[in-house]
Short mmCIF file of C-alpha atoms in Angstrom, two decimals:
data_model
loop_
_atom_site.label_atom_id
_atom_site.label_comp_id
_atom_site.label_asym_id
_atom_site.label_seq_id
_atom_site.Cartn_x
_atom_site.Cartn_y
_atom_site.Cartn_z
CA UNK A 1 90.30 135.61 97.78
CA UNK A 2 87.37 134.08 96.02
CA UNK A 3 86.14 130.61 97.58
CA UNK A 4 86.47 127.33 95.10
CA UNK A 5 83.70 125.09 94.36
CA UNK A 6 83.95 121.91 95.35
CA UNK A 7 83.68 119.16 92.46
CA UNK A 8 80.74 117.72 93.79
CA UNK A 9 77.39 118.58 95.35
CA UNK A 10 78.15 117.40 99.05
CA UNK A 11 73.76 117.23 99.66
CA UNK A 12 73.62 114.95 96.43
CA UNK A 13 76.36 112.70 97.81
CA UNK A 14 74.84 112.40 101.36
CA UNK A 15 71.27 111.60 99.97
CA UNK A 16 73.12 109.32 97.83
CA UNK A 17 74.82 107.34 100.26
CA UNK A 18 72.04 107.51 102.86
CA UNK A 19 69.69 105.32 100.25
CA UNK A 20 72.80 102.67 100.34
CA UNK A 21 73.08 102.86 104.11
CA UNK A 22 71.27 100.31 106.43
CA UNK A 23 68.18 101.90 108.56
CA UNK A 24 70.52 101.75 111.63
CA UNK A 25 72.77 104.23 109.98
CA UNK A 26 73.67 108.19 109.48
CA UNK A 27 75.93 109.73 107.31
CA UNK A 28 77.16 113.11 107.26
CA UNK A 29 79.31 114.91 104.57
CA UNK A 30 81.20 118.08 105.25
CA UNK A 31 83.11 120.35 103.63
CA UNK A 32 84.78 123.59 104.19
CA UNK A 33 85.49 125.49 100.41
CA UNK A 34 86.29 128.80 102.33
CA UNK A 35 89.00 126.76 105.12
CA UNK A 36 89.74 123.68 103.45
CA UNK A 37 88.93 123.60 100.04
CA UNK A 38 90.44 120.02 98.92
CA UNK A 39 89.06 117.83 101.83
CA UNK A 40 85.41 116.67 102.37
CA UNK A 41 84.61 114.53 105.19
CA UNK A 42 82.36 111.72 105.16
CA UNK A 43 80.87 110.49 108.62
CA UNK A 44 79.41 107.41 109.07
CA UNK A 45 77.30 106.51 112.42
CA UNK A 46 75.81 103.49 113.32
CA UNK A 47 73.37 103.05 116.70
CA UNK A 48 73.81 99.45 117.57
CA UNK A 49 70.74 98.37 119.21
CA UNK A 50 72.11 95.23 120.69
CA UNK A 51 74.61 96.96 122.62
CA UNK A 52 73.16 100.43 122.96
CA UNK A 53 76.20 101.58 121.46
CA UNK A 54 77.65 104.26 118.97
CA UNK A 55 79.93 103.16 116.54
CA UNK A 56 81.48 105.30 113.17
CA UNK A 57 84.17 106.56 111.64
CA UNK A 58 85.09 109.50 109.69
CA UNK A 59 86.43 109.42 106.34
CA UNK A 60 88.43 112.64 104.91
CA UNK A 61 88.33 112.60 100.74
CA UNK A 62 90.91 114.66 98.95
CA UNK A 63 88.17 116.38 96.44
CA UNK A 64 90.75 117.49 94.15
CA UNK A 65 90.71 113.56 93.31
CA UNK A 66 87.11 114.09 92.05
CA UNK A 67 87.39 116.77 89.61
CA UNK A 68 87.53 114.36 86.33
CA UNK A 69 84.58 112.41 87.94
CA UNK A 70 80.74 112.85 87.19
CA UNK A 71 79.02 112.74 90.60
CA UNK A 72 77.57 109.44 90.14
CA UNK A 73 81.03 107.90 89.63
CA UNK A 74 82.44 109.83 93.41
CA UNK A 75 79.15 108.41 95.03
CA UNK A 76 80.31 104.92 93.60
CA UNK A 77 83.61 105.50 94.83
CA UNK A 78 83.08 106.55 98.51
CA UNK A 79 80.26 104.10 98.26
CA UNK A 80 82.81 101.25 98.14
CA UNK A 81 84.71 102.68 100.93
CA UNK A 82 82.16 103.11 103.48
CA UNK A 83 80.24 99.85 102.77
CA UNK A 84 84.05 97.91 103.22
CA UNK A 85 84.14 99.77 106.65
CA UNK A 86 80.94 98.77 107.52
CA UNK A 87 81.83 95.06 106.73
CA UNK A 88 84.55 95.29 108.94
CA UNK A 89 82.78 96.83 111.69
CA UNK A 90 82.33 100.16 112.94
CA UNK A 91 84.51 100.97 115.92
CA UNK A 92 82.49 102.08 118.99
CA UNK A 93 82.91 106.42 120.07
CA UNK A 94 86.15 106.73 121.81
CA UNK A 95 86.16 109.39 123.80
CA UNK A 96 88.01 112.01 121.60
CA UNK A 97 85.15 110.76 119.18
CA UNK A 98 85.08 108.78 115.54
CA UNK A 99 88.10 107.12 114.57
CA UNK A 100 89.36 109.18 111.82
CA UNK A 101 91.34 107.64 109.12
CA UNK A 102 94.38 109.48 106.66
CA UNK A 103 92.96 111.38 103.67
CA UNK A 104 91.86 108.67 101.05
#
């Protein structure tokens, strides 16, 4: 069975977001074309200083929802998402790791 591309260029959209992302901040996007071809996952860590804490979450896409998007329009859009969660407040590591939230 032949893998499917993914609508997007997953290193494009990490450089992306990491220019959007304060200096405190890391972001990682994964996907798996060959396993799960219609999820990426967007992880954002913070190192808060103050505390000496870890704090993220991860963020699982649907990337079927991105195939009638350009990539600067999917950047814009996960954009939005991760600077509201960052608004609110990254929750600290638990320890079974980032809180993950439902596809999006």
């Amino acid at each position: 069975m032949p893998s499917r591309r993914l609508p997007v260029l997953l290193q494009q959209l990490k450089q992306d977001l990491e220019e959007r992302l304060p200096a405190d901040c890391t972001v990682y996007v994964e996907g798996w074309p060959a396993k799960e071809p219609d999820v990426v996952i967007v992880t954002v860590k913070c190192y808060q200083l103050n505390t000496a804490t870890l704090a993220g979450v991860e963020l699982p896409f649907v990337a079927l929802k991105w195939k009638q998007k350009t990539q600067q329009q999917v950047t814009e859009d996960v954009d939005a998402l991760v600077q509201a969660e960052l608004v609110k407040g990254l929750p600290p590591k638990g320890p079974s790791g980032f809180t993950r939230h439902t596809l999006l």
